[in-house]
Amino acid sequence: MYRRYAEGVAIYPQAAQHPTALTIAGFDPSSGAGATADLLTFAAHGIFATAALTATTVQSTRGVFAVHAEDPGRLRETLFCLEEDLPPAGIKIGMLASTDVLSVVAEYVGHVRAQRAVHVVLDPVLRASSGATLLQAALPLAAFQTLFPLVDAITPNLSEAAALTGQPCDVPADMERCAAALKRQYPQLTVLLTGGHLSVPADLLDDDTGVNWFPGEHIATTCTHGTGCAFSTALVAARMQGRSWPAATVAAKRFVAAALRDAVPHGSGAGPMALLPQLGRRAQAGGASPAHVPTASRR
Ligand code: PLP
């Protein structure tokens, strides 16, 4: 059961000076996606971030092999414990694993919203690229009905938009229809529908000013793990830095494109991106001392 962790301690003044972000996401032990990728992304933007885990996954670059949803009571304790000491100015919500976990997150975000202004972006993750189910919910839109009214923006990809609306989402005209359908139901939502898998990649932003298209580019790399996680987190970071939705979209797209372009291979499957410049090929080519690799033959 949740209890107060810091009775009577005034927390908000220092929080305003150095804004903290929070990711509410799953743990990917291979560090390509989920909370770890989000922390790296916030760090790359100069923002200190905390993390509350919604699930532990068993995965590598080769795919997701098991998902263990977090205990909802433990997640509630974590969220309210952090809230008292490190209240976030921006929140990224990723994989939610179960409807019980989702309910706790909705309770927490509702609580925060009632206290103060906060930027909240939800990546409505349903499945991993490898196909594994990351939210156990028979009806995805119904599952999100407590959370969608509480967040500023959602960042579905094509298959998530199709699952949420029950409509096909394969070509740009479908994307406009799906975004409009979501906005009809939740008019306060900014919908950022990512079309990285279109034949000509482009993202659609449907916000209060109307529909805007942001052309993308195809970047040839196998290091594509966690692109959705990093994109939605970079959006929160850009909003915390005061950018409009269109400017935040451009900034988040640039961030992910650079992280993809700069990535060096790790693992034998979909490898991690270079979310920090120090992890990328430019730093390594430029003489940043690579990690020491022990060699078995040196005896
Ligand atoms: N694992 C976790 C914990 C995630 O949060 C996500 C995406 O949100 C994934 C895996 C899936 O990443 P990908 O679609 O790049 O495989």
PDB file of C-alpha atoms and ligand atoms in Angstrom:
ATOM      1  CA  MET A   1       0.000   0.000   0.000  1.00  0.00           C
ATOM      2  CA  TYR A   2       1.253   3.469  -0.846  1.00  0.00           C
ATOM      3  CA  ARG A   3       2.433   5.597   2.084  1.00  0.00           C
ATOM      4  CA  ARG A   4       4.029   9.011   2.221  1.00  0.00           C
ATOM      5  CA  TYR A   5       7.808   8.868   1.941  1.00  0.00           C
ATOM      6  CA  ALA A   6       8.759  12.414   2.864  1.00  0.00           C
ATOM      7  CA  GLU A   7       6.221  13.946   5.213  1.00  0.00           C
ATOM      8  CA  GLY A   8       6.260  17.712   5.154  1.00  0.00           C
ATOM      9  CA  VAL A   9       9.212  18.175   2.821  1.00  0.00           C
ATOM     10  CA  ALA A  10       8.733  21.065   0.379  1.00  0.00           C
ATOM     11  CA  ILE A  11       9.581  19.659  -3.018  1.00  0.00           C
ATOM     12  CA  TYR A  12       8.305  21.867  -5.780  1.00  0.00           C
ATOM     13  CA  PRO A  13      10.733  24.873  -5.640  1.00  0.00           C
ATOM     14  CA  GLN A  14      13.868  22.916  -6.601  1.00  0.00           C
ATOM     15  CA  ALA A  15      11.876  20.848  -9.082  1.00  0.00           C
ATOM     16  CA  ALA A  16      11.043  24.010 -10.994  1.00  0.00           C
ATOM     17  CA  GLN A  17      14.739  24.989 -11.167  1.00  0.00           C
ATOM     18  CA  HIS A  18      15.990  21.701 -12.627  1.00  0.00           C
ATOM     19  CA  PRO A  19      13.120  19.902 -14.299  1.00  0.00           C
ATOM     20  CA  THR A  20      13.146  16.131 -14.058  1.00  0.00           C
ATOM     21  CA  ALA A  21      11.503  13.754 -16.508  1.00  0.00           C
ATOM     22  CA  LEU A  22       9.981  10.352 -15.829  1.00  0.00           C
ATOM     23  CA  THR A  23       9.646   7.342 -18.061  1.00  0.00           C
ATOM     24  CA  ILE A  24       6.974   4.786 -17.240  1.00  0.00           C
ATOM     25  CA  ALA A  25       8.018   1.855 -19.400  1.00  0.00           C
ATOM     26  CA  GLY A  26       9.156  -1.737 -19.590  1.00  0.00           C
ATOM     27  CA  PHE A  27      12.663  -3.023 -18.954  1.00  0.00           C
ATOM     28  CA  ASP A  28      14.527  -4.402 -21.957  1.00  0.00           C
ATOM     29  CA  PRO A  29      17.684  -6.117 -20.669  1.00  0.00           C
ATOM     30  CA  SER A  30      19.344  -5.651 -24.073  1.00  0.00           C
ATOM     31  CA  SER A  31      19.102  -1.859 -23.576  1.00  0.00           C
ATOM     32  CA  GLY A  32      17.769  -1.117 -27.053  1.00  0.00           C
ATOM     33  CA  ALA A  33      14.205  -0.220 -26.088  1.00  0.00           C
ATOM     34  CA  GLY A  34      12.060   0.571 -23.067  1.00  0.00           C
ATOM     35  CA  ALA A  35      13.097   2.480 -19.970  1.00  0.00           C
ATOM     36  CA  THR A  36      16.852   2.228 -20.635  1.00  0.00           C
ATOM     37  CA  ALA A  37      16.512   3.716 -24.114  1.00  0.00           C
ATOM     38  CA  ASP A  38      14.286   6.436 -22.659  1.00  0.00           C
ATOM     39  CA  LEU A  39      16.846   7.339 -19.964  1.00  0.00           C
ATOM     40  CA  LEU A  40      19.588   7.531 -22.605  1.00  0.00           C
ATOM     41  CA  THR A  41      17.347   9.710 -24.787  1.00  0.00           C
ATOM     42  CA  PHE A  42      16.540  12.123 -21.967  1.00  0.00           C
ATOM     43  CA  ALA A  43      20.256  12.243 -21.064  1.00  0.00           C
ATOM     44  CA  ALA A  44      21.117  13.043 -24.695  1.00  0.00           C
ATOM     45  CA  HIS A  45      18.792  16.045 -24.352  1.00  0.00           C
ATOM     46  CA  GLY A  46      20.465  17.153 -21.113  1.00  0.00           C
ATOM     47  CA  ILE A  47      17.482  16.128 -19.018  1.00  0.00           C
ATOM     48  CA  PHE A  48      17.806  14.044 -15.867  1.00  0.00           C
ATOM     49  CA  ALA A  49      15.144  11.320 -15.792  1.00  0.00           C
ATOM     50  CA  THR A  50      13.790   8.687 -13.450  1.00  0.00           C
ATOM     51  CA  ALA A  51      12.101   5.418 -14.403  1.00  0.00           C
ATOM     52  CA  ALA A  52       9.160   3.398 -13.104  1.00  0.00           C
ATOM     53  CA  LEU A  53       8.997  -0.082 -14.621  1.00  0.00           C
ATOM     54  CA  THR A  54       5.763  -1.549 -15.933  1.00  0.00           C
ATOM     55  CA  ALA A  55       7.242  -4.923 -16.871  1.00  0.00           C
ATOM     56  CA  THR A  56      10.399  -6.936 -17.074  1.00  0.00           C
ATOM     57  CA  THR A  57      10.966  -8.549 -20.440  1.00  0.00           C
ATOM     58  CA  VAL A  58      13.283 -11.344 -21.486  1.00  0.00           C
ATOM     59  CA  GLN A  59      14.754 -10.121 -24.755  1.00  0.00           C
ATOM     60  CA  SER A  60      17.862  -9.586 -26.812  1.00  0.00           C
ATOM     61  CA  THR A  61      18.427  -8.011 -30.195  1.00  0.00           C
ATOM     62  CA  ARG A  62      16.848 -11.221 -31.579  1.00  0.00           C
ATOM     63  CA  GLY A  63      13.402 -10.557 -30.111  1.00  0.00           C
ATOM     64  CA  VAL A  64      11.185 -10.622 -27.016  1.00  0.00           C
ATOM     65  CA  PHE A  65      10.990 -14.094 -25.448  1.00  0.00           C
ATOM     66  CA  ALA A  66       8.899 -13.372 -22.321  1.00  0.00           C
ATOM     67  CA  VAL A  67       7.027 -10.508 -20.669  1.00  0.00           C
ATOM     68  CA  HIS A  68       6.429 -10.318 -16.918  1.00  0.00           C
ATOM     69  CA  ALA A  69       4.045  -7.496 -16.010  1.00  0.00           C
ATOM     70  CA  GLU A  70       5.017  -5.490 -12.927  1.00  0.00           C
ATOM     71  CA  ASP A  71       2.998  -5.905  -9.753  1.00  0.00           C
ATOM     72  CA  PRO A  72       0.499  -2.971  -9.911  1.00  0.00           C
ATOM     73  CA  GLY A  73       0.879  -2.232  -6.173  1.00  0.00           C
ATOM     74  CA  ARG A  74       4.673  -1.966  -6.467  1.00  0.00           C
ATOM     75  CA  LEU A  75       4.345   0.314  -9.492  1.00  0.00           C
ATOM     76  CA  ARG A  76       1.905   2.564  -7.594  1.00  0.00           C
ATOM     77  CA  GLU A  77       4.367   2.760  -4.672  1.00  0.00           C
ATOM     78  CA  THR A  78       7.211   3.659  -7.034  1.00  0.00           C
ATOM     79  CA  LEU A  79       5.246   6.338  -8.875  1.00  0.00           C
ATOM     80  CA  PHE A  80       4.019   8.110  -5.749  1.00  0.00           C
ATOM     81  CA  CYS A  81       7.403   7.737  -4.017  1.00  0.00           C
ATOM     82  CA  LEU A  82       9.108   9.474  -6.971  1.00  0.00           C
ATOM     83  CA  GLU A  83       6.311  12.047  -7.182  1.00  0.00           C
ATOM     84  CA  GLU A  84       7.018  13.265  -3.644  1.00  0.00           C
ATOM     85  CA  ASP A  85      10.736  13.728  -4.174  1.00  0.00           C
ATOM     86  CA  LEU A  86      11.378  14.098  -7.918  1.00  0.00           C
ATOM     87  CA  PRO A  87       8.107  15.352  -9.409  1.00  0.00           C
ATOM     88  CA  PRO A  88       8.487  15.185 -13.180  1.00  0.00           C
ATOM     89  CA  ALA A  89       7.851  18.092 -15.527  1.00  0.00           C
ATOM     90  CA  GLY A  90       7.574  15.638 -18.407  1.00  0.00           C
ATOM     91  CA  ILE A  91       6.334  12.059 -18.512  1.00  0.00           C
ATOM     92  CA  LYS A  92       6.817   9.479 -21.236  1.00  0.00           C
ATOM     93  CA  ILE A  93       4.558   6.418 -21.058  1.00  0.00           C
ATOM     94  CA  GLY A  94       5.559   3.359 -23.050  1.00  0.00           C
ATOM     95  CA  MET A  95       4.795  -0.342 -22.758  1.00  0.00           C
ATOM     96  CA  LEU A  96       2.069  -1.009 -20.173  1.00  0.00           C
ATOM     97  CA  ALA A  97       1.956  -4.836 -20.247  1.00  0.00           C
ATOM     98  CA  SER A  98      -1.445  -5.326 -18.526  1.00  0.00           C
ATOM     99  CA  THR A  99      -4.707  -3.477 -17.981  1.00  0.00           C
ATOM    100  CA  ASP A 100      -4.044  -3.512 -14.209  1.00  0.00           C
ATOM    101  CA  VAL A 101      -0.724  -1.728 -14.750  1.00  0.00           C
ATOM    102  CA  LEU A 102      -2.429   0.689 -17.144  1.00  0.00           C
ATOM    103  CA  SER A 103      -5.047   1.539 -14.466  1.00  0.00           C
ATOM    104  CA  VAL A 104      -2.334   2.430 -11.959  1.00  0.00           C
ATOM    105  CA  VAL A 105      -0.620   4.678 -14.511  1.00  0.00           C
ATOM    106  CA  ALA A 106      -3.954   6.415 -15.256  1.00  0.00           C
ATOM    107  CA  GLU A 107      -4.513   6.930 -11.513  1.00  0.00           C
ATOM    108  CA  TYR A 108      -1.021   8.431 -11.151  1.00  0.00           C
ATOM    109  CA  VAL A 109      -1.228  10.724 -14.209  1.00  0.00           C
ATOM    110  CA  GLY A 110      -4.709  11.870 -13.082  1.00  0.00           C
ATOM    111  CA  HIS A 111      -3.235  12.706  -9.682  1.00  0.00           C
ATOM    112  CA  VAL A 112      -0.366  14.693 -11.211  1.00  0.00           C
ATOM    113  CA  ARG A 113      -2.672  16.546 -13.605  1.00  0.00           C
ATOM    114  CA  ALA A 114      -4.808  17.660 -10.666  1.00  0.00           C
ATOM    115  CA  GLN A 115      -1.710  19.231  -9.008  1.00  0.00           C
ATOM    116  CA  ARG A 116       0.247  20.985 -11.753  1.00  0.00           C
ATOM    117  CA  ALA A 117       1.033  21.358 -15.430  1.00  0.00           C
ATOM    118  CA  VAL A 118       3.012  18.493 -16.912  1.00  0.00           C
ATOM    119  CA  HIS A 119       3.898  17.296 -20.422  1.00  0.00           C
ATOM    120  CA  VAL A 120       2.712  13.738 -21.064  1.00  0.00           C
ATOM    121  CA  VAL A 121       3.304  11.681 -24.216  1.00  0.00           C
ATOM    122  CA  LEU A 122       1.969   8.125 -24.512  1.00  0.00           C
ATOM    123  CA  ASP A 123       3.419   5.637 -26.970  1.00  0.00           C
ATOM    124  CA  PRO A 124       0.496   3.165 -27.194  1.00  0.00           C
ATOM    125  CA  VAL A 125       2.737   0.127 -27.535  1.00  0.00           C
ATOM    126  CA  LEU A 126       0.865  -3.066 -28.392  1.00  0.00           C
ATOM    127  CA  ARG A 127       3.483  -5.371 -29.924  1.00  0.00           C
ATOM    128  CA  ALA A 128       7.248  -5.511 -30.386  1.00  0.00           C
ATOM    129  CA  SER A 129       8.571  -5.380 -33.953  1.00  0.00           C
ATOM    130  CA  SER A 130       9.351  -9.080 -33.528  1.00  0.00           C
ATOM    131  CA  GLY A 131       5.632  -9.721 -32.875  1.00  0.00           C
ATOM    132  CA  ALA A 132       5.531 -10.293 -29.099  1.00  0.00           C
ATOM    133  CA  THR A 133       2.492  -8.885 -27.286  1.00  0.00           C
ATOM    134  CA  LEU A 134       3.477  -5.966 -25.025  1.00  0.00           C
ATOM    135  CA  LEU A 135      -0.060  -5.078 -23.835  1.00  0.00           C
ATOM    136  CA  GLN A 136      -2.442  -7.889 -22.912  1.00  0.00           C
ATOM    137  CA  ALA A 137      -5.794  -6.349 -23.863  1.00  0.00           C
ATOM    138  CA  ALA A 138      -8.518  -7.795 -26.056  1.00  0.00           C
ATOM    139  CA  LEU A 139      -9.765  -4.342 -27.123  1.00  0.00           C
ATOM    140  CA  PRO A 140      -6.861  -1.854 -27.230  1.00  0.00           C
ATOM    141  CA  LEU A 141      -8.968   1.317 -27.592  1.00  0.00           C
ATOM    142  CA  ALA A 142     -11.204   0.331 -24.675  1.00  0.00           C
ATOM    143  CA  ALA A 143      -8.103  -0.448 -22.594  1.00  0.00           C
ATOM    144  CA  PHE A 144      -6.724   3.053 -23.182  1.00  0.00           C
ATOM    145  CA  GLN A 145     -10.000   4.888 -22.472  1.00  0.00           C
ATOM    146  CA  THR A 146      -8.912   5.955 -18.971  1.00  0.00           C
ATOM    147  CA  LEU A 147      -5.484   7.108 -20.142  1.00  0.00           C
ATOM    148  CA  PHE A 148      -6.101   8.890 -23.461  1.00  0.00           C
ATOM    149  CA  PRO A 149      -8.045  11.773 -21.829  1.00  0.00           C
ATOM    150  CA  LEU A 150      -5.097  12.393 -19.466  1.00  0.00           C
ATOM    151  CA  VAL A 151      -2.221  12.663 -21.940  1.00  0.00           C
ATOM    152  CA  ASP A 152      -1.213  15.442 -24.345  1.00  0.00           C
ATOM    153  CA  ALA A 153      -0.164  13.279 -27.253  1.00  0.00           C
ATOM    154  CA  ILE A 154      -0.058   9.716 -28.521  1.00  0.00           C
ATOM    155  CA  THR A 155       2.472   8.324 -31.008  1.00  0.00           C
ATOM    156  CA  PRO A 156       0.958   5.199 -32.612  1.00  0.00           C
ATOM    157  CA  ASN A 157       2.701   3.542 -35.542  1.00  0.00           C
ATOM    158  CA  LEU A 158       0.725   2.168 -38.507  1.00  0.00           C
ATOM    159  CA  SER A 159      -0.241  -1.145 -36.904  1.00  0.00           C
ATOM    160  CA  GLU A 160      -1.116   0.495 -33.565  1.00  0.00           C
ATOM    161  CA  ALA A 161      -3.313   3.066 -35.322  1.00  0.00           C
ATOM    162  CA  ALA A 162      -5.081   0.245 -37.177  1.00  0.00           C
ATOM    163  CA  ALA A 163      -5.630  -1.715 -33.955  1.00  0.00           C
ATOM    164  CA  LEU A 164      -6.882   1.370 -32.072  1.00  0.00           C
ATOM    165  CA  THR A 165      -9.345   2.464 -34.753  1.00  0.00           C
ATOM    166  CA  GLY A 166     -10.345  -0.883 -36.268  1.00  0.00           C
ATOM    167  CA  GLN A 167      -9.549   0.622 -39.691  1.00  0.00           C
ATOM    168  CA  PRO A 168      -6.768  -0.182 -42.149  1.00  0.00           C
ATOM    169  CA  CYS A 169      -3.691   2.021 -41.790  1.00  0.00           C
ATOM    170  CA  ASP A 170      -1.361   1.256 -44.673  1.00  0.00           C
ATOM    171  CA  VAL A 171      -1.148   4.407 -46.795  1.00  0.00           C
ATOM    172  CA  PRO A 172      -1.118   8.171 -46.059  1.00  0.00           C
ATOM    173  CA  ALA A 173      -4.871   8.591 -46.703  1.00  0.00           C
ATOM    174  CA  ASP A 174      -5.552   5.836 -44.109  1.00  0.00           C
ATOM    175  CA  MET A 175      -3.313   7.662 -41.641  1.00  0.00           C
ATOM    176  CA  GLU A 176      -5.342  10.861 -42.010  1.00  0.00           C
ATOM    177  CA  ARG A 177      -8.588   8.904 -41.467  1.00  0.00           C
ATOM    178  CA  CYS A 178      -7.217   7.054 -38.403  1.00  0.00           C
ATOM    179  CA  ALA A 179      -5.845  10.234 -36.815  1.00  0.00           C
ATOM    180  CA  ALA A 180      -9.165  12.017 -37.420  1.00  0.00           C
ATOM    181  CA  ALA A 181     -11.072   9.097 -35.877  1.00  0.00           C
ATOM    182  CA  LEU A 182      -8.894   9.206 -32.755  1.00  0.00           C
ATOM    183  CA  LYS A 183      -9.239  12.980 -32.497  1.00  0.00           C
ATOM    184  CA  ARG A 184     -13.034  12.779 -32.871  1.00  0.00           C
ATOM    185  CA  GLN A 185     -13.113  10.541 -29.832  1.00  0.00           C
ATOM    186  CA  TYR A 186     -10.449  12.434 -27.831  1.00  0.00           C
ATOM    187  CA  PRO A 187     -10.438  16.040 -29.143  1.00  0.00           C
ATOM    188  CA  GLN A 188      -7.748  17.217 -26.677  1.00  0.00           C
ATOM    189  CA  LEU A 189      -5.245  14.665 -28.015  1.00  0.00           C
ATOM    190  CA  THR A 190      -2.393  15.562 -30.321  1.00  0.00           C
ATOM    191  CA  VAL A 191      -1.981  12.533 -32.579  1.00  0.00           C
ATOM    192  CA  LEU A 192       1.438  11.880 -34.037  1.00  0.00           C
ATOM    193  CA  LEU A 193       1.065   8.884 -36.310  1.00  0.00           C
ATOM    194  CA  THR A 194       4.440   7.535 -37.339  1.00  0.00           C
ATOM    195  CA  GLY A 195       4.774   6.159 -40.843  1.00  0.00           C
ATOM    196  CA  GLY A 196       8.321   4.851 -40.820  1.00  0.00           C
ATOM    197  CA  HIS A 197       7.122   1.704 -42.618  1.00  0.00           C
ATOM    198  CA  LEU A 198       5.414   3.501 -45.512  1.00  0.00           C
ATOM    199  CA  SER A 199       7.087   3.035 -48.920  1.00  0.00           C
ATOM    200  CA  VAL A 200       7.994   6.739 -48.622  1.00  0.00           C
ATOM    201  CA  PRO A 201       8.360   7.296 -44.852  1.00  0.00           C
ATOM    202  CA  ALA A 202       6.395  10.222 -43.397  1.00  0.00           C
ATOM    203  CA  ASP A 203       4.818  11.114 -40.066  1.00  0.00           C
ATOM    204  CA  LEU A 204       1.478  12.811 -39.601  1.00  0.00           C
ATOM    205  CA  LEU A 205       0.834  15.355 -36.858  1.00  0.00           C
ATOM    206  CA  ASP A 206      -2.820  16.115 -36.122  1.00  0.00           C
ATOM    207  CA  ASP A 207      -2.930  18.813 -33.446  1.00  0.00           C
ATOM    208  CA  ASP A 208      -5.081  21.874 -32.724  1.00  0.00           C
ATOM    209  CA  THR A 209      -3.744  23.606 -35.848  1.00  0.00           C
ATOM    210  CA  GLY A 210      -4.790  20.775 -38.179  1.00  0.00           C
ATOM    211  CA  VAL A 211      -2.906  18.122 -40.138  1.00  0.00           C
ATOM    212  CA  ASN A 212       0.792  18.474 -40.939  1.00  0.00           C
ATOM    213  CA  TRP A 213       2.996  15.984 -42.779  1.00  0.00           C
ATOM    214  CA  PHE A 214       6.680  15.489 -41.940  1.00  0.00           C
ATOM    215  CA  PRO A 215       8.595  13.614 -44.629  1.00  0.00           C
ATOM    216  CA  GLY A 216      11.174  11.131 -43.427  1.00  0.00           C
ATOM    217  CA  GLU A 217      13.942   9.159 -45.044  1.00  0.00           C
ATOM    218  CA  HIS A 218      14.814   5.504 -45.190  1.00  0.00           C
ATOM    219  CA  ILE A 219      18.059   4.896 -43.301  1.00  0.00           C
ATOM    220  CA  ALA A 220      19.795   1.633 -44.158  1.00  0.00           C
ATOM    221  CA  THR A 221      20.732   0.031 -40.833  1.00  0.00           C
ATOM    222  CA  THR A 222      19.921  -3.077 -38.816  1.00  0.00           C
ATOM    223  CA  CYS A 223      20.096  -1.040 -35.583  1.00  0.00           C
ATOM    224  CA  THR A 224      16.391  -0.222 -35.382  1.00  0.00           C
ATOM    225  CA  HIS A 225      15.487  -1.527 -31.933  1.00  0.00           C
ATOM    226  CA  GLY A 226      13.504   0.936 -29.836  1.00  0.00           C
ATOM    227  CA  THR A 227      12.934   3.637 -32.468  1.00  0.00           C
ATOM    228  CA  GLY A 228       9.361   4.218 -31.221  1.00  0.00           C
ATOM    229  CA  CYS A 229      10.553   4.482 -27.616  1.00  0.00           C
ATOM    230  CA  ALA A 230      13.268   7.011 -28.464  1.00  0.00           C
ATOM    231  CA  PHE A 231      10.965   9.059 -30.705  1.00  0.00           C
ATOM    232  CA  SER A 232       8.223   9.508 -28.098  1.00  0.00           C
ATOM    233  CA  THR A 233      10.790  10.311 -25.406  1.00  0.00           C
ATOM    234  CA  ALA A 234      12.549  12.857 -27.618  1.00  0.00           C
ATOM    235  CA  LEU A 235       9.134  14.469 -28.125  1.00  0.00           C
ATOM    236  CA  VAL A 236       8.648  14.851 -24.355  1.00  0.00           C
ATOM    237  CA  ALA A 237      12.151  16.323 -24.091  1.00  0.00           C
ATOM    238  CA  ALA A 238      11.435  18.830 -26.875  1.00  0.00           C
ATOM    239  CA  ARG A 239       8.133  19.842 -25.258  1.00  0.00           C
ATOM    240  CA  MET A 240       9.936  20.317 -21.920  1.00  0.00           C
ATOM    241  CA  GLN A 241      12.360  22.575 -23.803  1.00  0.00           C
ATOM    242  CA  GLY A 242       9.419  24.747 -24.880  1.00  0.00           C
ATOM    243  CA  ARG A 243       8.988  23.660 -28.508  1.00  0.00           C
ATOM    244  CA  SER A 244       5.638  23.706 -30.331  1.00  0.00           C
ATOM    245  CA  TRP A 245       4.274  20.347 -31.561  1.00  0.00           C
ATOM    246  CA  PRO A 246       5.556  20.861 -35.133  1.00  0.00           C
ATOM    247  CA  ALA A 247       8.994  21.950 -33.886  1.00  0.00           C
ATOM    248  CA  ALA A 248       9.083  19.101 -31.358  1.00  0.00           C
ATOM    249  CA  THR A 249       8.199  16.644 -34.134  1.00  0.00           C
ATOM    250  CA  VAL A 250      11.030  17.901 -36.343  1.00  0.00           C
ATOM    251  CA  ALA A 251      13.481  17.752 -33.420  1.00  0.00           C
ATOM    252  CA  ALA A 252      12.433  14.216 -32.399  1.00  0.00           C
ATOM    253  CA  LYS A 253      12.668  12.977 -35.996  1.00  0.00           C
ATOM    254  CA  ARG A 254      16.154  14.487 -36.350  1.00  0.00           C
ATOM    255  CA  PHE A 255      17.233  12.886 -33.074  1.00  0.00           C
ATOM    256  CA  VAL A 256      16.105   9.400 -34.121  1.00  0.00           C
ATOM    257  CA  ALA A 257      17.517   9.764 -37.650  1.00  0.00           C
ATOM    258  CA  ALA A 258      20.931  10.736 -36.226  1.00  0.00           C
ATOM    259  CA  ALA A 259      20.806   7.851 -33.705  1.00  0.00           C
ATOM    260  CA  LEU A 260      20.021   5.398 -36.536  1.00  0.00           C
ATOM    261  CA  ARG A 261      22.655   6.800 -38.885  1.00  0.00           C
ATOM    262  CA  ASP A 262      25.339   6.811 -36.208  1.00  0.00           C
ATOM    263  CA  ALA A 263      24.619   3.341 -34.767  1.00  0.00           C
ATOM    264  CA  VAL A 264      27.305   0.653 -34.663  1.00  0.00           C
ATOM    265  CA  PRO A 265      26.163  -2.994 -34.682  1.00  0.00           C
ATOM    266  CA  HIS A 266      25.653  -4.865 -31.407  1.00  0.00           C
ATOM    267  CA  GLY A 267      24.150  -8.361 -31.281  1.00  0.00           C
ATOM    268  CA  SER A 268      22.963 -10.447 -34.197  1.00  0.00           C
ATOM    269  CA  GLY A 269      19.427  -9.054 -34.564  1.00  0.00           C
ATOM    270  CA  ALA A 270      17.875  -5.576 -34.496  1.00  0.00           C
ATOM    271  CA  GLY A 271      20.619  -3.731 -32.635  1.00  0.00           C
ATOM    272  CA  PRO A 272      20.398  -0.629 -30.450  1.00  0.00           C
ATOM    273  CA  MET A 273      20.653   2.885 -31.890  1.00  0.00           C
ATOM    274  CA  ALA A 274      23.388   5.327 -30.883  1.00  0.00           C
ATOM    275  CA  LEU A 275      21.209   7.289 -28.474  1.00  0.00           C
ATOM    276  CA  LEU A 276      24.202   9.083 -26.959  1.00  0.00           C
ATOM    277  CA  PRO A 277      26.776  10.598 -29.344  1.00  0.00           C
ATOM    278  CA  GLN A 278      29.542   8.774 -27.436  1.00  0.00           C
ATOM    279  CA  LEU A 279      28.037   5.452 -28.533  1.00  0.00           C
ATOM    280  CA  GLY A 280      28.045   6.275 -32.222  1.00  0.00           C
ATOM    281  CA  ARG A 281      30.384   5.637 -35.116  1.00  0.00           C
ATOM    282  CA  ARG A 282      31.483   9.283 -35.335  1.00  0.00           C
ATOM    283  CA  ALA A 283      32.807   9.225 -31.759  1.00  0.00           C
ATOM    284  CA  GLN A 284      34.504   5.876 -32.309  1.00  0.00           C
ATOM    285  CA  ALA A 285      36.084   6.909 -35.606  1.00  0.00           C
ATOM    286  CA  GLY A 286      37.140  10.167 -34.021  1.00  0.00           C
ATOM    287  CA  GLY A 287      39.293   8.433 -31.434  1.00  0.00           C
ATOM    288  CA  ALA A 288      37.039   8.216 -28.381  1.00  0.00           C
ATOM    289  CA  SER A 289      38.771   5.303 -26.651  1.00  0.00           C
ATOM    290  CA  PRO A 290      36.704   2.188 -27.381  1.00  0.00           C
ATOM    291  CA  ALA A 291      35.915  -0.142 -24.512  1.00  0.00           C
ATOM    292  CA  HIS A 292      38.704  -2.628 -23.749  1.00  0.00           C
ATOM    293  CA  VAL A 293      37.864  -5.960 -25.350  1.00  0.00           C
ATOM    294  CA  PRO A 294      39.526  -8.901 -23.579  1.00  0.00           C
ATOM    295  CA  THR A 295      41.150 -11.342 -25.990  1.00  0.00           C
ATOM    296  CA  ALA A 296      41.194 -15.030 -25.105  1.00  0.00           C
ATOM    297  CA  SER A 297      44.396 -15.596 -27.121  1.00  0.00           C
ATOM    298  CA  ARG A 298      46.579 -13.287 -24.992  1.00  0.00           C
ATOM    299  CA  ARG A 299      48.222 -15.789 -22.653  1.00  0.00           C
TER     300      ARG A 299
HETATM  301  N1  PLP B   1      10.673  -3.871 -25.158  1.00  0.00           N
HETATM  302  C1  PLP B   1      10.209  -2.856 -24.470  1.00  0.00           C
HETATM  303  C2  PLP B   1      10.407  -2.845 -23.003  1.00  0.00           C
HETATM  304  C3  PLP B   1       9.556  -1.830 -25.132  1.00  0.00           C
HETATM  305  O1  PLP B   1       9.057  -0.794 -24.436  1.00  0.00           O
HETATM  306  C4  PLP B   1       9.404  -1.874 -26.530  1.00  0.00           C
HETATM  307  C5  PLP B   1       8.759  -0.824 -27.287  1.00  0.00           C
HETATM  308  O2  PLP B   1       8.099   0.035 -26.794  1.00  0.00           O
HETATM  309  C6  PLP B   1       9.899  -2.938 -27.191  1.00  0.00           C
HETATM  310  C7  PLP B   1      10.528  -3.925 -26.496  1.00  0.00           C
HETATM  311  C8  PLP B   1       9.740  -3.068 -28.661  1.00  0.00           C
HETATM  312  O3  PLP B   1      10.687  -2.405 -29.354  1.00  0.00           O
HETATM  313  P1  PLP B   1      10.829  -2.783 -30.873  1.00  0.00           P
HETATM  314  O4  PLP B   1       9.483  -2.563 -31.490  1.00  0.00           O
HETATM  315  O5  PLP B   1      11.860  -1.876 -31.389  1.00  0.00           O
HETATM  316  O6  PLP B   1      11.194  -4.231 -30.927  1.00  0.00           O
END
